[in-house]
Amino acid sequence: MFRYRHRRRQIDVLKKNSIKVAFVGNPNVGKTALINALSGSNLKVGNWPGVTVEKKEANIVINNQTFSLVDLPGAYSLNPFSLEEKITRDFLINERPDLIVNVVDSNQLEKSLFLTFALSEFEIPMVIALNFFDEMVKNKTEINIKKLKDLLSVEVVPTSGVKKIGIDALKEAIYKAINERTLPNILFEESLDKKFKQIKEMLKDKKDQLGYPLSFVAARVLERDNQMINELINKKLIDKSILDLTVDNSTYIESRYKFISSICKKILVKHKDSYDLTQKIDSILLNKFLGLPLFLIMMFIVFKLTFDLSKPFVDFTSYFINDYIGKYVVYLLWFLPDIFKSLIKEAIIGGVGSVISFFPLIGIFFLFISILEESGYMTRAAFLIDKLMSSIGLSGKVFIPLILGFGCNVPAIYATRGLDSQKDRLLAGLMIPLMSCSARLPVYLLFTAAFFKSFKELIILGLYFLGALIAILLVILLQLAVPSLKTDSTPFILELPPYRIPPLKFLLKLTGFRVKSFVRKASSVILFTMILVWSINSLPYNAPVGESYLAQGSRAIAFVFAPAGFDKWEAVATLLPSIVAKEAVIGTLGQILEGEQNSTTEAKSAEEYNFADDTSKVIEQFKDSFIEAGTSLLNFFTINSFQEKEKNESLMNRLRTLFTPLSALSFMIFILLFVPCMVTISVFIQEYGMKWTVFEICMLLTISYSVSTLVYQIGKLFIH
């Protein structure tokens, strides 16, 4: 305990004495990879206050001095159109870091320098990291680094975060810049430079009252930033006569890009025989006829590989934790009463198993998403779909997590992190639970086999389309009801980076980082839910299935579901377990309808323990997981992960006594639109906060009840 407290005091002292370094750059310039290379992957991840944008930090030591590295969100400018740009600008103004490391894509120098020039206005020492420098050399392009350094009056270092090129040189440049405290030059075209200096001179005597860096304020006034000008007028720091020196925003931007272009002509040398592979690939992948079909094929491949490859390992992990580890933990706790052994095995170990069993799915999904992001294809996919999605007020990037939601809502919600605006993230998150995930499919297969055998495929396809249609209607209604979700003036800016082949080591490290984040944040919610559901389902302990608290509660509220057509307590009792996992609907129905409780209890008391045999079975199933995954690859064009399991005729016969075809359809619609599983809920809390999670749950309860009731009542009119 003493050592722990002593270590915490040491860390606190380091934080107080550390030098704050902000890493700033456009999206997709490799800031995170560069920080990873500098710090040895010791990133700490949280959220920026009040938002779901990730905040990444790391500490490094250079010459016995601690530096705190902060990875700011990607930004194209510091006139905040997006949430990320606002966070970056506010951090630089309010936190005043000791140094800015401006990470620049060497292959996109002209576009990147616009942000560089804006950063110089904050009057903070700066170092430029020319990232992806190795790619620039391959593309037979040269940068005159000395000219760029002299022009901007900053240290300029060629780097590659992924390949760890220039890391030591960057550390030296950071240390040197901190000690010399040289401020970067603020550059404008001649006509604007004269006006900028005049405005700056007029404000010089009042700089202590401005609340912002003097050069930053002068630049904002120059480009006629009305918010800044009004603030200064209200403070009586300027009068309206200063407007004679201002220019409109478009003139300001045009002048800056023109000046940057003239600089790049002096410092950039592109050889005529350079081979532009990116343009040749884009001529195919962004072709107006081939682009969209190729995108859909790409998403099918990701979707297929994610779920077909992960399914055998998900099944194995669930078996290993619940049936093997759980079995022998209970065996070692033989001295405990049966009720505590049941709690430990079914709730606590079952909760841990629920988290760990998602490792293969989440891991494989994040690996493929990382490949698409780091290769440069994800940005192009957003460009292709933007026109379609803009018709409902969303950007093209939203389409990707929605498609992934048909496989599993959990990775789909995580995929919303790649969206540019908070509005898109939130609306996509609200839509995703309405995308019918693969866990609901076994329920559809059972009910359609029992009631709609002749046209079950049509019914299932209709359910998928119904969920998507309601999601689209939901977005339209939300934008009408909540003006802040509609009036988003963020322009759709996309910079298409060159295609890259990301190193496998980097991809695995990034995937592992994301999986650890999922486990850390989701496990507590899942464990609590599992204990709650176990308590309701299993107590009073050893009571007949019809006398549990779940059964008693279901009988009490069954009448509420009469308008939807399923007012039998057996059907209502499946809804709570479905929050643990949608597949639990079938297991709960089977247990209730076939009276399996007594036989299960007897099986537990007579359970045989043979460690050698059970371990052999685990090894065999682990080996079979690889075989099944390999078979899925060989049978690529069959949907193995969605194939129907062996039919239980006895269960289907009992279902026919509980439901009519119409009430069965209503029940499937209810399951389609009902609250998602607890893992999805825990991730939703993590990404959007408790307020929006409660809103989503209430909304889904209302939608599922209303739509299933509407279908049942209209159906009754036609049937009768």
XYZ file of N, CA, C and O in Angstrom, residues 608-707:
400
model
N -20.691 -35.203 -13.856
C -19.428 -35.917 -13.667
C -18.253 -34.991 -13.954
O -18.294 -34.181 -14.865
N -17.195 -35.171 -13.155
C -15.999 -34.357 -13.303
C -14.830 -35.249 -13.690
O -14.418 -36.119 -12.912
N -14.342 -35.044 -14.887
C -13.149 -35.763 -15.351
C -12.271 -34.730 -16.050
O -12.482 -34.403 -17.216
N -11.313 -34.200 -15.313
C -10.523 -33.069 -15.795
C -9.791 -33.399 -17.092
O -9.742 -32.581 -18.016
N -9.232 -34.599 -17.167
C -8.465 -34.978 -18.364
C -9.366 -35.026 -19.593
O -9.023 -34.492 -20.654
N -10.544 -35.662 -19.449
C -11.478 -35.761 -20.577
C -12.005 -34.387 -20.989
O -12.102 -34.079 -22.180
N -12.359 -33.564 -19.992
C -12.898 -32.236 -20.300
C -11.849 -31.349 -20.964
O -12.154 -30.593 -21.883
N -10.609 -31.442 -20.494
C -9.521 -30.668 -21.109
C -9.284 -31.116 -22.541
O -9.052 -30.307 -23.440
N -9.376 -32.436 -22.751
C -9.222 -32.978 -24.107
C -10.317 -32.443 -25.038
O -10.054 -32.110 -26.196
N -11.550 -32.331 -24.495
C -12.661 -31.787 -25.293
C -12.415 -30.320 -25.650
O -12.724 -29.874 -26.753
N -11.858 -29.569 -24.695
C -11.554 -28.148 -24.944
C -10.535 -28.024 -26.064
O -10.689 -27.215 -26.994
N -9.473 -28.830 -25.998
C -8.428 -28.792 -27.026
C -9.007 -29.181 -28.384
O -8.714 -28.557 -29.408
N -9.869 -30.198 -28.381
C -10.494 -30.669 -29.630
C -11.383 -29.583 -30.228
O -11.358 -29.328 -31.439
N -12.175 -28.918 -29.361
C -13.067 -27.868 -29.868
C -12.258 -26.665 -30.363
O -12.648 -26.010 -31.339
N -11.138 -26.374 -29.688
C -10.273 -25.281 -30.134
C -9.729 -25.577 -31.529
O -9.713 -24.711 -32.409
N -9.304 -26.806 -31.738
C -8.808 -27.217 -33.051
C -9.933 -27.149 -34.089
O -9.730 -26.680 -35.211
N -11.129 -27.595 -33.692
C -12.275 -27.564 -34.613
C -12.653 -26.137 -35.005
O -13.177 -25.909 -36.099
N -12.407 -25.163 -34.100
C -12.709 -23.762 -34.408
C -11.908 -23.291 -35.618
O -12.436 -22.616 -36.504
N -10.622 -23.669 -35.662
C -9.776 -23.299 -36.798
C -10.248 -23.992 -38.070
O -10.257 -23.386 -39.151
N -10.650 -25.255 -37.937
C -11.134 -26.007 -39.107
C -12.408 -25.370 -39.646
O -12.578 -25.180 -40.854
N -13.329 -25.010 -38.721
C -14.593 -24.402 -39.150
C -14.360 -23.042 -39.795
O -14.992 -22.694 -40.795
N -13.423 -22.263 -39.216
C -13.098 -20.951 -39.800
C -12.493 -21.122 -41.191
O -12.824 -20.378 -42.122
N -11.615 -22.124 -41.340
C -11.023 -22.402 -42.654
C -12.059 -22.853 -43.655
O -12.030 -22.453 -44.827
N -13.015 -23.668 -43.201
C -14.100 -24.126 -44.078
C -14.953 -22.949 -44.539
O -15.399 -22.896 -45.685
N -15.172 -21.994 -43.625
C -15.945 -20.794 -43.986
C -15.272 -20.013 -45.103
O -15.929 -19.480 -45.991
N -13.920 -19.954 -45.057
C -13.189 -19.265 -46.121
C -13.313 -19.998 -47.444
O -13.463 -19.383 -48.504
N -13.265 -21.333 -47.378
C -13.365 -22.122 -48.611
C -14.763 -22.025 -49.220
O -14.926 -21.989 -50.432
N -15.786 -21.985 -48.336
C -17.171 -21.859 -48.806
C -17.612 -20.397 -48.689
O -18.597 -20.069 -48.039
N -16.842 -19.516 -49.338
C -16.985 -18.088 -49.099
C -18.362 -17.553 -49.441
O -18.877 -16.666 -48.781
N -18.993 -18.076 -50.466
C -20.244 -17.485 -50.933
C -21.479 -18.149 -50.341
O -22.570 -18.026 -50.856
N -21.291 -18.873 -49.221
C -22.448 -19.355 -48.460
C -22.432 -18.645 -47.124
O -21.380 -18.366 -46.571
N -23.607 -18.332 -46.612
C -23.675 -17.574 -45.356
C -23.668 -18.574 -44.199
O -24.681 -18.848 -43.571
N -22.488 -19.140 -43.923
C -22.383 -20.185 -42.908
C -22.829 -19.717 -41.531
O -23.439 -20.454 -40.776
N -22.494 -18.490 -41.193
C -22.820 -18.013 -39.856
C -24.316 -17.813 -39.656
O -24.781 -17.649 -38.553
N -25.093 -17.827 -40.760
C -26.520 -17.620 -40.641
C -27.328 -18.889 -40.937
O -28.531 -18.833 -41.056
N -26.653 -20.016 -41.125
C -27.386 -21.210 -41.499
C -28.281 -21.670 -40.358
O -27.945 -21.551 -39.180
N -29.396 -22.248 -40.713
C -30.375 -22.684 -39.726
C -29.876 -23.915 -38.996
O -29.325 -24.836 -39.576
N -30.090 -23.915 -37.663
C -29.705 -25.064 -36.860
C -30.755 -26.160 -37.007
O -31.829 -25.972 -37.558
N -30.410 -27.303 -36.461
C -31.316 -28.450 -36.510
C -32.650 -28.089 -35.864
O -32.702 -27.532 -34.773
N -33.706 -28.393 -36.537
C -35.033 -27.993 -36.065
C -35.442 -28.831 -34.856
O -35.157 -30.005 -34.760
N -36.135 -28.175 -33.906
C -36.687 -28.850 -32.745
C -38.196 -28.925 -32.953
O -38.926 -27.988 -32.656
N -38.672 -30.045 -33.495
C -40.088 -30.172 -33.841
C -40.973 -30.071 -32.612
O -42.057 -29.497 -32.655
N -40.492 -30.626 -31.486
C -41.285 -30.576 -30.255
C -41.503 -29.134 -29.818
O -42.619 -28.743 -29.460
N -40.437 -28.329 -29.856
C -40.549 -26.925 -29.467
C -41.466 -26.172 -30.427
O -42.295 -25.357 -29.997
N -41.364 -26.458 -31.728
C -42.212 -25.757 -32.701
C -43.686 -26.119 -32.515
O -44.564 -25.275 -32.663
N -43.963 -27.385 -32.187
C -45.348 -27.790 -31.932
C -45.916 -27.053 -30.730
O -47.084 -26.644 -30.727
N -45.105 -26.887 -29.691
C -45.572 -26.167 -28.507
C -45.745 -24.670 -28.805
O -46.619 -24.015 -28.237
N -44.878 -24.128 -29.679
C -45.022 -22.729 -30.083
C -46.373 -22.485 -30.745
O -46.995 -21.434 -30.554
N -46.820 -23.462 -31.521
C -48.098 -23.306 -32.242
C -49.287 -23.246 -31.296
O -50.363 -22.770 -31.673
N -49.108 -23.746 -30.052
C -50.187 -23.625 -29.057
C -50.149 -22.261 -28.365
O -51.123 -21.861 -27.735
N -49.026 -21.575 -28.483
C -48.834 -20.305 -27.795
C -49.094 -19.110 -28.709
O -49.532 -18.060 -28.254
N -48.819 -19.276 -30.014
C -48.940 -18.193 -30.990
C -49.814 -18.620 -32.153
O -49.910 -19.812 -32.481
N -50.416 -17.608 -32.803
C -51.009 -17.801 -34.128
C -49.990 -17.259 -35.129
O -49.051 -16.554 -34.732
N -50.144 -17.539 -36.416
C -49.206 -16.944 -37.385
C -49.114 -15.420 -37.270
O -48.027 -14.848 -37.342
N -50.264 -14.764 -37.060
C -50.255 -13.313 -36.958
C -49.546 -12.843 -35.688
O -48.738 -11.900 -35.720
N -49.830 -13.484 -34.555
C -49.167 -13.070 -33.312
C -47.678 -13.416 -33.352
O -46.855 -12.725 -32.751
N -47.307 -14.494 -34.063
C -45.889 -14.841 -34.229
C -45.167 -13.752 -35.026
O -44.038 -13.366 -34.689
N -45.820 -13.244 -36.090
C -45.237 -12.154 -36.871
C -45.080 -10.906 -36.010
O -44.038 -10.236 -36.036
N -46.106 -10.598 -35.219
C -46.056 -9.455 -34.315
C -44.915 -9.608 -33.306
O -44.189 -8.653 -33.018
N -44.729 -10.822 -32.778
C -43.667 -11.079 -31.800
C -42.283 -10.894 -32.435
O -41.384 -10.305 -31.826
N -42.102 -11.374 -33.666
C -40.817 -11.199 -34.358
C -40.515 -9.721 -34.593
O -39.367 -9.283 -34.454
N -41.550 -8.944 -34.950
C -41.363 -7.502 -35.148
C -40.976 -6.843 -33.831
O -40.110 -5.955 -33.792
N -41.602 -7.303 -32.747
C -41.264 -6.758 -31.431
C -39.799 -7.037 -31.091
O -39.073 -6.149 -30.630
N -39.338 -8.256 -31.329
C -37.942 -8.626 -31.062
C -37.001 -7.823 -31.968
O -35.929 -7.385 -31.545
N -37.407 -7.597 -33.212
C -36.608 -6.802 -34.153
C -36.364 -5.390 -33.619
O -35.250 -4.861 -33.711
N -37.405 -4.774 -33.058
C -37.349 -3.358 -32.676
C -37.136 -3.143 -31.178
O -37.041 -2.003 -30.725
N -37.039 -4.241 -30.422
C -36.928 -4.164 -28.959
C -35.532 -3.699 -28.546
O -34.606 -3.621 -29.358
N -35.369 -3.416 -27.265
C -34.091 -2.975 -26.695
C -32.991 -3.980 -27.050
O -33.199 -5.184 -26.948
N -31.815 -3.518 -27.471
C -30.745 -4.452 -27.862
C -30.135 -5.160 -26.654
O -30.527 -4.906 -25.508
N -29.153 -6.001 -26.922
C -28.541 -6.786 -25.849
C -27.725 -5.892 -24.915
O -27.389 -4.755 -25.239
N -27.382 -6.451 -23.754
C -26.712 -5.653 -22.716
C -25.333 -5.168 -23.165
O -24.873 -4.108 -22.728
N -24.647 -5.935 -24.026
C -23.333 -5.493 -24.505
C -23.498 -4.223 -25.340
O -22.729 -3.269 -25.197
N -24.507 -4.210 -26.196
C -24.784 -3.014 -27.001
C -25.145 -1.833 -26.113
O -24.682 -0.707 -26.333
N -25.957 -2.086 -25.083
C -26.353 -1.008 -24.158
C -25.129 -0.437 -23.455
O -24.975 0.785 -23.328
N -24.227 -1.324 -23.004
C -23.033 -0.856 -22.288
C -22.142 -0.016 -23.202
O -21.582 1.000 -22.785
N -22.024 -0.422 -24.468
C -21.220 0.347 -25.431
C -21.913 1.672 -25.744
O -21.254 2.705 -25.910
N -23.249 1.654 -25.801
C -24.015 2.879 -26.061
C -23.783 3.896 -24.939
O -23.580 5.095 -25.201
N -23.797 3.421 -23.689
C -23.521 4.308 -22.549
C -22.122 4.902 -22.686
O -21.902 6.103 -22.484
N -21.183 4.048 -23.043
C -19.785 4.466 -23.181
C -19.619 5.546 -24.251
O -18.881 6.511 -24.063
N -20.328 5.396 -25.370
C -20.146 6.301 -26.508
C -21.004 7.559 -26.435
O -20.587 8.625 -26.885
N -22.234 7.447 -25.879
C -23.179 8.572 -25.962
C -23.662 9.085 -24.609
O -24.359 10.093 -24.556
N -23.316 8.376 -23.528
C -23.718 8.842 -22.204
C -25.060 8.274 -21.773
O -25.831 7.734 -22.574
N -25.343 8.406 -20.481
C -26.548 7.799 -19.901
C -27.831 8.453 -20.411
O -28.843 7.779 -20.640
N -27.806 9.774 -20.619
C -29.029 10.477 -21.039
C -29.543 9.950 -22.369
O -30.728 9.607 -22.504
N -28.654 9.834 -23.363
C -29.081 9.359 -24.673
C -29.376 7.855 -24.653
O -30.199 7.371 -25.439
N -28.741 7.116 -23.743
C -29.042 5.681 -23.625
C -30.461 5.482 -23.113
O -31.213 4.651 -23.635
N -30.833 6.243 -22.082
C -32.207 6.161 -21.551
C -33.207 6.570 -22.633
O -34.255 5.928 -22.809
N -32.875 7.637 -23.373
C -33.752 8.073 -24.472
C -33.919 6.959 -25.508
O -35.037 6.674 -25.956
N -32.805 6.312 -25.883
C -32.856 5.241 -26.885
C -33.695 4.063 -26.398
O -34.509 3.513 -27.145
N -33.518 3.668 -25.138
C -34.284 2.545 -24.588
C -35.773 2.872 -24.583
O -36.605 2.050 -25.012
N -36.124 4.057 -24.098
C -37.545 4.458 -24.070
C -38.126 4.518 -25.484
O -39.270 4.092 -25.723
N -37.344 5.042 -26.421
C -37.805 5.153 -27.804
C -38.025 3.768 -28.416
O -39.047 3.518 -29.084
N -37.091 2.842 -28.177
C -37.224 1.489 -28.737
C -38.398 0.740 -28.115
O -39.084 -0.022 -28.804
N -38.620 0.942 -26.813
C -39.792 0.321 -26.170
C -41.079 0.828 -26.814
O -42.004 0.046 -27.090
N -41.133 2.131 -27.069
C -42.327 2.732 -27.689
C -42.502 2.237 -29.124
O -43.614 1.845 -29.524
N -41.412 2.240 -29.896
C -41.495 1.824 -31.303
C -41.860 0.352 -31.416
O -42.746 -0.022 -32.207
N -41.201 -0.509 -30.641
C -41.455 -1.951 -30.745
C -42.902 -2.280 -30.384
O -43.560 -3.078 -31.075
N -43.405 -1.649 -29.329
C -44.788 -1.915 -28.912
C -45.778 -1.360 -29.938
O -46.736 -2.040 -30.329
N -45.534 -0.132 -30.393
C -46.480 0.519 -31.319
C -46.553 -0.209 -32.658
O -47.652 -0.472 -33.179
N -45.400 -0.548 -33.231
C -45.387 -1.165 -34.563
C -45.955 -2.580 -34.507
O -46.748 -2.971 -35.378
